[in-house]
Coordinates of C-alpha atoms and ligand atoms in Angstrom, one line a residue:
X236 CA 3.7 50.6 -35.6
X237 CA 6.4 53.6 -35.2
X238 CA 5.5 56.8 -35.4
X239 CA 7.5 59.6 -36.3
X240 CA 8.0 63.8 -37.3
X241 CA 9.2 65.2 -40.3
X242 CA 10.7 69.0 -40.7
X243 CA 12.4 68.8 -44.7
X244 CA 10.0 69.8 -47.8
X245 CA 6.7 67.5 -48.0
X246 CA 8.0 66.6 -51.9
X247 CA 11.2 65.1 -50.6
X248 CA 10.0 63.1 -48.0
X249 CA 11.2 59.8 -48.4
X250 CA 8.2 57.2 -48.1
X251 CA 6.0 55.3 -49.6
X252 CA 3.0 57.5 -49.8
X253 CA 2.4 61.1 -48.7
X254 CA -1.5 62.0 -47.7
X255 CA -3.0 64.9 -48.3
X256 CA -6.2 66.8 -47.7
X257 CA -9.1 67.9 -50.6
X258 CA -12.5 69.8 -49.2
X259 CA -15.2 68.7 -50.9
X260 CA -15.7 72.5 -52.7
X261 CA -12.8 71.2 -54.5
X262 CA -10.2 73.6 -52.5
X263 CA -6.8 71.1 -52.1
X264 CA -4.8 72.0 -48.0
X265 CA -2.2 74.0 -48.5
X266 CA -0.2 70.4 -48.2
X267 CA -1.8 69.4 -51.4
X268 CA -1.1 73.0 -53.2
X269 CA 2.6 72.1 -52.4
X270 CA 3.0 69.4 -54.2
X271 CA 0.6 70.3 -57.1
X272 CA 2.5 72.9 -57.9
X273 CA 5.4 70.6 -58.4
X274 CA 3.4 68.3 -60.7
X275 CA 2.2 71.2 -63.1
X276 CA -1.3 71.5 -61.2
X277 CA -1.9 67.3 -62.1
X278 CA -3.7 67.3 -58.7
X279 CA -6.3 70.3 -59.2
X280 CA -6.9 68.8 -62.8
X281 CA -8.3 65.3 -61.3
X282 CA -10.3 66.9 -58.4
X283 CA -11.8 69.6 -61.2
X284 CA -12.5 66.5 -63.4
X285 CA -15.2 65.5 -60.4
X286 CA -13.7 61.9 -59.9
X287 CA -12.7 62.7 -56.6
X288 CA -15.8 64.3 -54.8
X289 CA -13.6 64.7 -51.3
X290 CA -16.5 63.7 -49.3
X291 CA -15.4 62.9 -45.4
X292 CA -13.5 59.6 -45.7
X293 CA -13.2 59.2 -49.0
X294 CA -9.9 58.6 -50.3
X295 CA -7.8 58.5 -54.0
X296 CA -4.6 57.0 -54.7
X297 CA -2.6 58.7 -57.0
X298 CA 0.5 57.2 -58.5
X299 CA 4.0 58.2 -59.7
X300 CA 3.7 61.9 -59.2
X301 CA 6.3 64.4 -61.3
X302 CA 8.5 66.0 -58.5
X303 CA 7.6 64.1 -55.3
X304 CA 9.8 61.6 -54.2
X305 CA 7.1 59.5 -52.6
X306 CA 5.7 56.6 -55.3
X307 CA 2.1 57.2 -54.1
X308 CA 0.0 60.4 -53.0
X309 CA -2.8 59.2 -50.9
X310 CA -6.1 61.9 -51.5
X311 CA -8.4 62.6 -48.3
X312 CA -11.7 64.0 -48.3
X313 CA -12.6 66.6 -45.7
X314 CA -16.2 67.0 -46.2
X315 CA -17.6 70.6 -46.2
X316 CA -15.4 73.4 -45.0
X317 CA -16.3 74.8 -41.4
X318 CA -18.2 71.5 -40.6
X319 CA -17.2 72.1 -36.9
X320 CA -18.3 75.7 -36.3
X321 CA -15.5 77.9 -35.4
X322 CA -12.8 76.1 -36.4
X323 CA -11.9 76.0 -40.0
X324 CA -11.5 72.0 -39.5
X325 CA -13.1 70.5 -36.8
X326 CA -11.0 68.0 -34.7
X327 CA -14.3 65.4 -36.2
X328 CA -13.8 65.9 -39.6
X329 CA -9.9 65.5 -38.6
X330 CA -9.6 62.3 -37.2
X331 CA -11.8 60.7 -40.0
X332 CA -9.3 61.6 -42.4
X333 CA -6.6 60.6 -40.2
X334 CA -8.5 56.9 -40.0
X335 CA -9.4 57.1 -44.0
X336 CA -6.0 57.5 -44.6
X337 CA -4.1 54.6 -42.5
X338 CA -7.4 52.5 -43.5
X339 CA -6.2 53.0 -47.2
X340 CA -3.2 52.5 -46.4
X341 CA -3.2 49.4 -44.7
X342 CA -5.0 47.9 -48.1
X343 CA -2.2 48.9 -50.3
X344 CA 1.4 48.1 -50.1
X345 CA 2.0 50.9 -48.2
X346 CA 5.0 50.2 -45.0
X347 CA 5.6 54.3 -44.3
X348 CA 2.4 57.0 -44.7
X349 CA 3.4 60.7 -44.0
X350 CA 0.1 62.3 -42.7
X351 CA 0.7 65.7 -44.5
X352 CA -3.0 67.3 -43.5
X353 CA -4.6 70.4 -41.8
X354 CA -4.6 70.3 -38.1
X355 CA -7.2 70.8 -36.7
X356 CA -8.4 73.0 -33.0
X357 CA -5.4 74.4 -32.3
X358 CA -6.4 75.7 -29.1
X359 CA -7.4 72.8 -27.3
X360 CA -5.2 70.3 -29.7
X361 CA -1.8 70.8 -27.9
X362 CA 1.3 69.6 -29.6
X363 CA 1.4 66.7 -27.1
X364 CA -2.2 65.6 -27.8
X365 CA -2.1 65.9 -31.4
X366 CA 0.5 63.1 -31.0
X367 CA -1.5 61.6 -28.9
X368 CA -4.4 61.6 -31.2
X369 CA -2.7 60.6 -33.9
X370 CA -1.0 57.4 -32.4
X371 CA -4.5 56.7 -31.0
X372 CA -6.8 57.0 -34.0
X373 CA -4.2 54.9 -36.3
X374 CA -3.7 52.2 -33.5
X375 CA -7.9 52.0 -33.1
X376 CA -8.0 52.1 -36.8
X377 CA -5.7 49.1 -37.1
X378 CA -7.6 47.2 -34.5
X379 CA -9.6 43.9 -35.8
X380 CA -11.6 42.2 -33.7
X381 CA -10.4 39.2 -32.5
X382 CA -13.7 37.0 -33.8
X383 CA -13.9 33.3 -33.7
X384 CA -14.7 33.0 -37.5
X385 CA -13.2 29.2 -38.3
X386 CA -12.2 31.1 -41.8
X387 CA -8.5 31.9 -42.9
X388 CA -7.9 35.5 -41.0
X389 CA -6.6 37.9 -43.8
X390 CA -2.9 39.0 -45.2
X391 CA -1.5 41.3 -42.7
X392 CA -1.1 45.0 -43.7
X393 CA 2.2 46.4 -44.8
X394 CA 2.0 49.7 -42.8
X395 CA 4.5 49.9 -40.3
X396 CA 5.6 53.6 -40.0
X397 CA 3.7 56.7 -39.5
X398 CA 5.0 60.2 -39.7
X399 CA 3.7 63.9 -39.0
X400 CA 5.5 67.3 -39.7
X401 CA 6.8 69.0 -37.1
X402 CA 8.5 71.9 -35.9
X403 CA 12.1 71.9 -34.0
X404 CA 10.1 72.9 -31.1
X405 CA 6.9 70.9 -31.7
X406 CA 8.4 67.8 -31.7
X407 CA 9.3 66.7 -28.7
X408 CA 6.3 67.3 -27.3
X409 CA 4.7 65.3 -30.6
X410 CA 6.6 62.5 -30.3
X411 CA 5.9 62.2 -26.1
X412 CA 2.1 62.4 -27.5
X413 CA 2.9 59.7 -29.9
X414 CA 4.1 57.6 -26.8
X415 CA 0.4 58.1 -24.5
X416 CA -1.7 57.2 -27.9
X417 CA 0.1 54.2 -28.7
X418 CA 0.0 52.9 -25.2
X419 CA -3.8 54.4 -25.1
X420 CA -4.4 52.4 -28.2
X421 CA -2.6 49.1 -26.7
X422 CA -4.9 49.7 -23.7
X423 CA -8.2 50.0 -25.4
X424 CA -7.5 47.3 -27.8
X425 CA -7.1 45.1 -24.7
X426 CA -10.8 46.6 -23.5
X427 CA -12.3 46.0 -26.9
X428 CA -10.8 42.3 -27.2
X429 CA -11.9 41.3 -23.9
X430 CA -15.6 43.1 -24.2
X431 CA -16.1 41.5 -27.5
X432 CA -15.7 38.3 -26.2
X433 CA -18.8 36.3 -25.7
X434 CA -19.2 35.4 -22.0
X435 CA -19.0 31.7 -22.2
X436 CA -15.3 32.5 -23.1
X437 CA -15.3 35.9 -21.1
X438 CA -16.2 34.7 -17.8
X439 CA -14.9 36.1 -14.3
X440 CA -12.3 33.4 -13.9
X441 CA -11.4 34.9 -17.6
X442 CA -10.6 38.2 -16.6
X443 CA -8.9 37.1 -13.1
X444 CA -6.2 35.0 -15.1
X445 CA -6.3 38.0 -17.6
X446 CA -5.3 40.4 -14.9
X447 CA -2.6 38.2 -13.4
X448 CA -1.4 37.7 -17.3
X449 CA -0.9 41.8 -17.0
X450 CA 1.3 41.5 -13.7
X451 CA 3.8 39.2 -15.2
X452 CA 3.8 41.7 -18.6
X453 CA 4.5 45.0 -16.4
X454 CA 6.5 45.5 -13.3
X455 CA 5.2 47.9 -11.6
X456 CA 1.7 46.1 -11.6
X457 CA 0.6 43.8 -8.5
X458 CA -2.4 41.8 -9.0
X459 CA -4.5 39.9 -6.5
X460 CA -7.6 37.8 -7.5
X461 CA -10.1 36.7 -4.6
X462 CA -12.1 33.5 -4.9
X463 CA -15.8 33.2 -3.7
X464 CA -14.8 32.4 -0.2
X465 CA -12.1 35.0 0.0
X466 CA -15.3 37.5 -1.1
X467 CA -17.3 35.7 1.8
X468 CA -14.9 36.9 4.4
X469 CA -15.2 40.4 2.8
X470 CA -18.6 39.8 3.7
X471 CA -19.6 41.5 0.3
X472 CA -23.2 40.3 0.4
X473 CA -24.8 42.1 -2.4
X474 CA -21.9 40.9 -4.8
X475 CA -22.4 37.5 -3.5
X476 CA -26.2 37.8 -4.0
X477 CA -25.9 38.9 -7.9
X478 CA -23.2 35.9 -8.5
X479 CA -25.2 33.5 -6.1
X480 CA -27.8 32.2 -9.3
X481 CA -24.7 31.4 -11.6
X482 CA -22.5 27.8 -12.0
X483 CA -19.3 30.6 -12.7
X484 CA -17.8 31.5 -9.6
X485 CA -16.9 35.0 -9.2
X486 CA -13.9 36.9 -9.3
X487 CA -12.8 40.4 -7.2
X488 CA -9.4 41.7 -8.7
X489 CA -7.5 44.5 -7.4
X490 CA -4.5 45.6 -9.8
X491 CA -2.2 48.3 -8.5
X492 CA 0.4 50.1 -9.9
X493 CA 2.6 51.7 -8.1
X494 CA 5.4 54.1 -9.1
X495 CA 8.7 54.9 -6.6
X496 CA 8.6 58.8 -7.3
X497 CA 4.8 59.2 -6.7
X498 CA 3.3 60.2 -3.4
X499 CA -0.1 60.4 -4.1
X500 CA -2.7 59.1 -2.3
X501 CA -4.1 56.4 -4.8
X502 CA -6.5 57.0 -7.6
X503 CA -8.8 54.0 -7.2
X504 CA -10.8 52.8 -10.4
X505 CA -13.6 50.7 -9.7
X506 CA -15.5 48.7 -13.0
X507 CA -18.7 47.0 -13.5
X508 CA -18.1 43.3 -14.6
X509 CA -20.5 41.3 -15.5
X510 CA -19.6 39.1 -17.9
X511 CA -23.1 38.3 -18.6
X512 CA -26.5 40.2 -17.6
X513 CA -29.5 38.0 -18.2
X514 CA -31.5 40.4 -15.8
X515 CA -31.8 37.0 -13.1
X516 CA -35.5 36.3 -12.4
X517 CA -36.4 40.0 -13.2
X518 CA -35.2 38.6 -16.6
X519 CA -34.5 41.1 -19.6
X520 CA -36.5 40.3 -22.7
X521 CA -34.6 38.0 -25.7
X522 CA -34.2 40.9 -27.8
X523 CA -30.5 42.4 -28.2
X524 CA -29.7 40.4 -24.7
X525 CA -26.5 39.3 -26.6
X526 CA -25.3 42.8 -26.1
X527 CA -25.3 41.9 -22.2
X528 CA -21.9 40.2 -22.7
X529 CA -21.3 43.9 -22.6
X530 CA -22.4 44.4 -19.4
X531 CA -18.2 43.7 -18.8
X532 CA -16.8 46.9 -20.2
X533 CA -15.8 49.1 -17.2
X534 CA -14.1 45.9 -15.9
X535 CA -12.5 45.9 -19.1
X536 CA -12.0 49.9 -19.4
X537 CA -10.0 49.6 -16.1
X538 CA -8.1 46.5 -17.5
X539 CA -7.2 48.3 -20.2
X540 CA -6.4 51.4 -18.4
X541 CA -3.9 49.6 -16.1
X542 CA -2.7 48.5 -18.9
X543 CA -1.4 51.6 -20.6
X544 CA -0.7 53.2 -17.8
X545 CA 1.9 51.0 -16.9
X546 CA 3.4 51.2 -20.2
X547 CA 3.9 54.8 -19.9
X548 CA 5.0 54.1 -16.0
X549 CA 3.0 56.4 -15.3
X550 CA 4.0 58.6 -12.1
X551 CA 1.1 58.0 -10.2
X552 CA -0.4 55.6 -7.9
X553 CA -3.2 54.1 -9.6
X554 CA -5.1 51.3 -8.0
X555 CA -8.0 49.1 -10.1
X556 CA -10.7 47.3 -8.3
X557 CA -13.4 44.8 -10.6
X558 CA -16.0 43.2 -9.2
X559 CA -16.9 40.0 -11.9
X560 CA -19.5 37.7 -11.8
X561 CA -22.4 37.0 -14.0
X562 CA -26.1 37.7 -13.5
X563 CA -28.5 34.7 -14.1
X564 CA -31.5 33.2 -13.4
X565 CA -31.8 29.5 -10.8
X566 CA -33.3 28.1 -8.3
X567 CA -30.0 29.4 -6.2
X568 CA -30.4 32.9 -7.6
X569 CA -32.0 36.1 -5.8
X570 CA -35.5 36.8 -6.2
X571 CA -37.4 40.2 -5.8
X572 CA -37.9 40.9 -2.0
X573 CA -34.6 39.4 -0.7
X574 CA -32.8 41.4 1.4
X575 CA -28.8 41.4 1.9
X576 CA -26.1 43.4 3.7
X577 CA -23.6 45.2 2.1
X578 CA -19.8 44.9 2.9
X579 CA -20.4 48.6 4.1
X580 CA -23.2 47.2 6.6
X581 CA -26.1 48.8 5.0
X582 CA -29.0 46.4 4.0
X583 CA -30.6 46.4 0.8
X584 CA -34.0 45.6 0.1
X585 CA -33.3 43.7 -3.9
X586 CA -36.8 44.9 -5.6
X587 CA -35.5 44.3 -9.4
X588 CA -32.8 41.7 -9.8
X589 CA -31.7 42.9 -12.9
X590 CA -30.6 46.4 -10.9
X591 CA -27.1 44.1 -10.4
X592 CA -24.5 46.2 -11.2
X593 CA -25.0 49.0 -8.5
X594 CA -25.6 45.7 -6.0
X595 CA -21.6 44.8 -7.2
X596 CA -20.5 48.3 -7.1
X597 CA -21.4 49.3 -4.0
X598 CA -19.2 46.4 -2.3
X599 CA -16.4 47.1 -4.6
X600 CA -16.7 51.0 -4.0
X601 CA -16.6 50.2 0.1
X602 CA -13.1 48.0 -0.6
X603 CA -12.0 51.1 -2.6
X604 CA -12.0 52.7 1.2
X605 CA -8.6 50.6 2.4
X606 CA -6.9 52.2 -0.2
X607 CA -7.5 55.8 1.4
X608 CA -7.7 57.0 -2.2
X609 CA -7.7 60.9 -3.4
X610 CA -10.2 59.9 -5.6
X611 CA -12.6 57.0 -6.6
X612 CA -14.0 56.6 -10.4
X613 CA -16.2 53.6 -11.8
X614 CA -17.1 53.1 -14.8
X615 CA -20.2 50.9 -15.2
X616 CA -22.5 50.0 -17.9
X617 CA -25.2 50.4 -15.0
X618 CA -28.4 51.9 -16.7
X619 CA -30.6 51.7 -20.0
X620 CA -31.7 54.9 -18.9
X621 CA -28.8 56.8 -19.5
X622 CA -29.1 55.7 -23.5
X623 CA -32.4 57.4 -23.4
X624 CA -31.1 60.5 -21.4
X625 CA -27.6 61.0 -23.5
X626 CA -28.5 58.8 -26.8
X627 CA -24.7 56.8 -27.5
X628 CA -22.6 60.1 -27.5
X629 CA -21.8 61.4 -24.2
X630 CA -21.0 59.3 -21.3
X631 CA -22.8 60.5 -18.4
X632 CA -20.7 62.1 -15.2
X633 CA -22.3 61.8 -11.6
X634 CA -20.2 62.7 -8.9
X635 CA -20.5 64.1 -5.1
X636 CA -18.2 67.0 -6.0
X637 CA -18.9 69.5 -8.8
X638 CA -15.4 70.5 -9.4
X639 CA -14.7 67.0 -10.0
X640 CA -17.2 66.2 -12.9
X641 CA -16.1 69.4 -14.3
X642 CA -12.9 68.2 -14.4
X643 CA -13.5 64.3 -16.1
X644 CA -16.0 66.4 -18.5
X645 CA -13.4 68.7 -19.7
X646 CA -10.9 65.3 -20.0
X647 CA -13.8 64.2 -22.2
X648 CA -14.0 67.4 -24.9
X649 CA -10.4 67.7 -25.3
X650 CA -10.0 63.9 -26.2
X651 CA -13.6 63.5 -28.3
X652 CA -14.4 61.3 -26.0
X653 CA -17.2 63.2 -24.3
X654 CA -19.0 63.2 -21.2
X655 CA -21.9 65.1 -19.5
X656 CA -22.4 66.1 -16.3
X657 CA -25.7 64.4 -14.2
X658 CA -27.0 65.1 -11.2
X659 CA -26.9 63.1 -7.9
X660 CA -28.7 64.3 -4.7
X661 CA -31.1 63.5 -1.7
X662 CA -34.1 63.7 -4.0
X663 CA -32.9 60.7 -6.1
X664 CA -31.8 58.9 -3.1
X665 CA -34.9 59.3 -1.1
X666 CA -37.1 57.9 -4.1
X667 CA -35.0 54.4 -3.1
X668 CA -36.6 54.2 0.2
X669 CA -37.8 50.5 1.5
X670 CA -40.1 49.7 4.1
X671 CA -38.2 46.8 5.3
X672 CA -34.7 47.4 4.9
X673 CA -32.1 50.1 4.4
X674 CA -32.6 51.2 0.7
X675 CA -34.0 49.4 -1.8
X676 CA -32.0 48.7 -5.3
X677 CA -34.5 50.4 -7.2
X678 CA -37.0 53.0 -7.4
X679 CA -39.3 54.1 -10.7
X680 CA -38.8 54.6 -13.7
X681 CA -38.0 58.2 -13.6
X682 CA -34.4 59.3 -14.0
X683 CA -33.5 55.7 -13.8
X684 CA -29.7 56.7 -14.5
X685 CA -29.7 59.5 -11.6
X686 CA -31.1 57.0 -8.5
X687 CA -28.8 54.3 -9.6
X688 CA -26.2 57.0 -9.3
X689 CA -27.8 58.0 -6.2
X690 CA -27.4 54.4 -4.7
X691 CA -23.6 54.7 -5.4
X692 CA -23.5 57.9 -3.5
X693 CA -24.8 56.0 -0.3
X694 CA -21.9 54.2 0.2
X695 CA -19.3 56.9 -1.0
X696 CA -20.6 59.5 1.5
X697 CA -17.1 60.4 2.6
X698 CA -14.9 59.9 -0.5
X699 CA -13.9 62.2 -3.7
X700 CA -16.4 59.9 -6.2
X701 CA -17.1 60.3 -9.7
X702 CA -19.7 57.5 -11.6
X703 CA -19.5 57.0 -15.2
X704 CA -22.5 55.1 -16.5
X705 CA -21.0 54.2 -19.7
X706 CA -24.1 51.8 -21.1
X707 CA -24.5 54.0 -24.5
X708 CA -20.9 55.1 -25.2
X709 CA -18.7 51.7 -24.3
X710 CA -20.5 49.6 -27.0
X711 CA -22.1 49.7 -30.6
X712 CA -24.9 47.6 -31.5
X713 CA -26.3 47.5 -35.3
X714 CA -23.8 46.2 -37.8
X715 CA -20.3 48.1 -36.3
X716 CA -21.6 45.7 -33.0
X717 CA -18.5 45.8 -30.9
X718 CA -16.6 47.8 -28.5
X719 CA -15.7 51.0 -29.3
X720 CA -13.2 51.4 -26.5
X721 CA -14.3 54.5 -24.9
X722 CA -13.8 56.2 -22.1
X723 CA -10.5 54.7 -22.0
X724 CA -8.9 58.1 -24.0
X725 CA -11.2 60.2 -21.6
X726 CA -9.8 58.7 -18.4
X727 CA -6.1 58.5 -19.5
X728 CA -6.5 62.8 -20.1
X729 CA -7.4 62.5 -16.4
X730 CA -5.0 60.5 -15.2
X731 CA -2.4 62.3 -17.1
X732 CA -3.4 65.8 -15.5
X733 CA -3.1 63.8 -12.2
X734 CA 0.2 62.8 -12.6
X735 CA 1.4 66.4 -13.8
X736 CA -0.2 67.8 -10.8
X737 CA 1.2 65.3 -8.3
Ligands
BES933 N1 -26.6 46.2 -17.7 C1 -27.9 46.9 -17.5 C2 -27.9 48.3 -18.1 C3 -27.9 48.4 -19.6 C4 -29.0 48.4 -20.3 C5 -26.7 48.5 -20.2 C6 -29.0 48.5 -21.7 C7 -26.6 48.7 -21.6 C8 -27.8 48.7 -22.3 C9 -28.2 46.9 -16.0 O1 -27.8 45.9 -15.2 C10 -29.7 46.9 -16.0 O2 -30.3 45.9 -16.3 N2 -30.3 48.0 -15.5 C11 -31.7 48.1 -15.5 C12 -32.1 48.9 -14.2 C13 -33.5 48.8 -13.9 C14 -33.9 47.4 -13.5 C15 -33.8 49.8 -12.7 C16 -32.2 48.9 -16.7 O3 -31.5 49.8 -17.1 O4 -33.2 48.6 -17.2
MN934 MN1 -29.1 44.3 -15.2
ZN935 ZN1 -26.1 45.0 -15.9

């Protein structure tokens, strides 16, 4: 897919279908006003004839229009006026109609769509993110799962070229924006297709050769996998306790990417991967436990994440750290009551076997440590709890400094991929008291999200540390199951302002 700008007169652009927008009050954009004025008011007529109701999404292809070049004018619903408060379009309603649009597209003919529609949010929509946005919602609009249906897959689409208008002076800026979403979009394509794998196909063997595949693709990356003995010698002993009941061996990958012109101390980025989460003996009950192939996705957010950024070569030293293994049930595995020492020498008292991912984490977060990093983020689906605190729209932000959660939340609202800020502290922490060893993995019920966030925090004392628990926000369930990619838009924002500021 290329994406491109356009400055000459919206009825002369040459291509094969120009889109514009219609609010559902019947009002055309000023886009559409353009061009029905050129096709004496043929436009108006068909919206005032109530075929086309302009609901959010909805589109209508009209044909062989007097006085615009293009064959095809492509209609896009945007739902009721001031849908997003201030705004006069919300940034929402906008990248709906963006999707409608290459979505209609791709069933047509259609090789080159000119996106001629209101932008939206000025203020917070720079010229470099609208670019950005636009090359990211087409690319996650394009993307199909990569399901193991024995049937025929269908024809490909047509659509190859995308263009925007521009301004002499917006455009370079666009078309650099145009560069982060398509990488974005190459990078959370690669999270979605490895998260919606199933995890006798997904396992942590998977992922390793998956991340060594990545090194031979992009120079600048340097992948090392470590085996189950190699973990032994990293005497990681609450990883090796969570992978201990499984026939998979496990995996620890560290991916870095390193550029010559950055001097940064690294930005480490640490993901959950368990490739599958049967809860072990504390075992989760059979309903929706399918989804715990899941339980993968900030292993496969960081994947994905190394992934762009070493398309954009980024300027920034960016290392990734996944801790992979599954979480099952034997007569090898863990059992409630064991107690283990962590690679940071801490011992955990393991209460609820199914509390596995911040048992992973916290070995992975205490390798982050060689790295001397500026700043340490995970990503984890780590906590059911969070889906009842947040629901599936924010991700939730812990972190042992304010400044930086306030920072990854602000990432989240100017890329609608959102985030909200949770607490951490002593209180949480204290409720994880053991009588027999250091902590123990779990404590009640009771802001379940915040003292497994709290357990973290033990073992990142003395390091910059932010914890997304990304269980509601990385993954759909219902009919759209699948992965819906995020945070991986939210963390390239941050990543981005950490290379500008280098
Ligand atoms: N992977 C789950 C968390 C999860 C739950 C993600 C639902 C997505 C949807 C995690 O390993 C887990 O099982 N957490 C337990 C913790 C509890 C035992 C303290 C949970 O949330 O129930
Ligand atoms: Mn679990
Ligand atoms: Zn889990």
């Amino acid at each position: 897919m290329q994406f491109e700008t356009w400055t000459q007169p919206l009825a002369e652009l040459p291509v094969d279908c120009v889109a514009v927008a219609v609010h559902d009050d019947g009002e055309l954009s000023a886009e559409a006003k353009t061009l029905d004025l050129r096709c004496r008011e043929k436009l108006s007529r068909l919206v005032k004839r109530g075929d086309f109701t302009a609901k959010p999404g909805e589109t209508w292809l009209v044909t062989d229009l007097e006085g615009v070049r293009a064959e095809r004018v492509l209609l896009v619903g945007l739902g009721a006026r001031n849908a997003g408060g201030k705004e006069d379009l919300s940034r929402k309603a906008w990248r709906r109609a963006v999707g409608a649009a290459v979505s209609a597209a791709t069933r047509t003919r259609i090789a080159s769509l000119a996106l001629a529609l209101p932008r939206p949010g000025l203020k917070a929509l720079s010229d470099e993110r609208f670019g950005r946005a636009v090359a990211e919602v087409a690319g996650n609009t394009l993307y199909r799962v990569n399901d193991l249906k024995s049937a025929k897959k269908p024809r490909a689409h047509a659509l190859a070229r995308v263009v925007v208008p521009a301004t002499a002076k917006s455009a370079p800026s666009i078309k650099k924006g145009f560069g982060q979403g398509a990488a974005l979009a190459g990078g959370a394509a690669l999270m979605r297709n490895l998260a919606n794998l199933p995890g006798n196909v997904c396992t942590p063997t998977y992922l390793g050769r998956t991340a060594q595949d990545l090194a031979k693709t992009h120079k600048s990356l340097k992948v090392k996998v470590l085996g189950p003995n190699e973990i032994k010698r990293e005497k990681m002993g609450c990883f090796l306790a969570v992978t201990q009941g499984s026939d998979e061996p496990p995996r620890f990958i560290v991916i870095e990417h390193r550029h010559p012109k950055a001097k940064n101390a690294p930005v480490a980025l640490v993901g959950k991967g368990i490739t599958f989460d049967t809860g072990g003996i504390s075992l989760k009950d059979p309903p929706l436990m399918d989804e715990m192939k899941f339980d993968m996705s900030g292993a496969a957010c960081v994947m994905g994440t190394m992934n762009t950024i070493a398309e954009l070569n980024l300027p920034l030293n960016v290392v990734g750290i996944i801790a992979a293994c599954e979480n099952m049930p034997s007569g090898r595995a863990i059992k409630p009551g064991d107690i283990v020492t962590s690679a940071a020498g801490l011992t955990v008292e393991i209460l609820n076997t199914d509390a596995e991912g911040r048992l992973i984490l916290c070995d992975a977060l205490h390798y982050a440590r060689r790295f001397k990093p500026s700043v340490v983020v995970d990503m984890a689906t780590l906590t059911g709890a969070i889906v009842v605190a947040l629901g599936v729209h924010h991700t939730g932000v812990f972190s042992n400094d304010d400044a930086l959660a306030r920072e990854i939340v602000d990432c989240g609202l100017v890329t609608d991929d959102r985030a909200w800020h949770m607490p951490v502290g002593d209180e949480y922490g204290d409720q994880l008291k053991s009588n027999f060893a250091d902590m123990a993995n779990v404590a009640g019920r009771d802001g379940g999200s915040c003292t497994a966030a709290a357990f973290l925090a033990k073992f990142t004392k003395d390091l910059t540390w932010a914890h997304l628990d990304i269980a509601g926000t990385a993954y759909q369930g219902g009919a759209a199951k699948g992965s819906t990619g995020r945070p991986s838009a939210m963390l390239l924002e941050f990543l981005l302002r950490r290379a500008a500021a280098r």
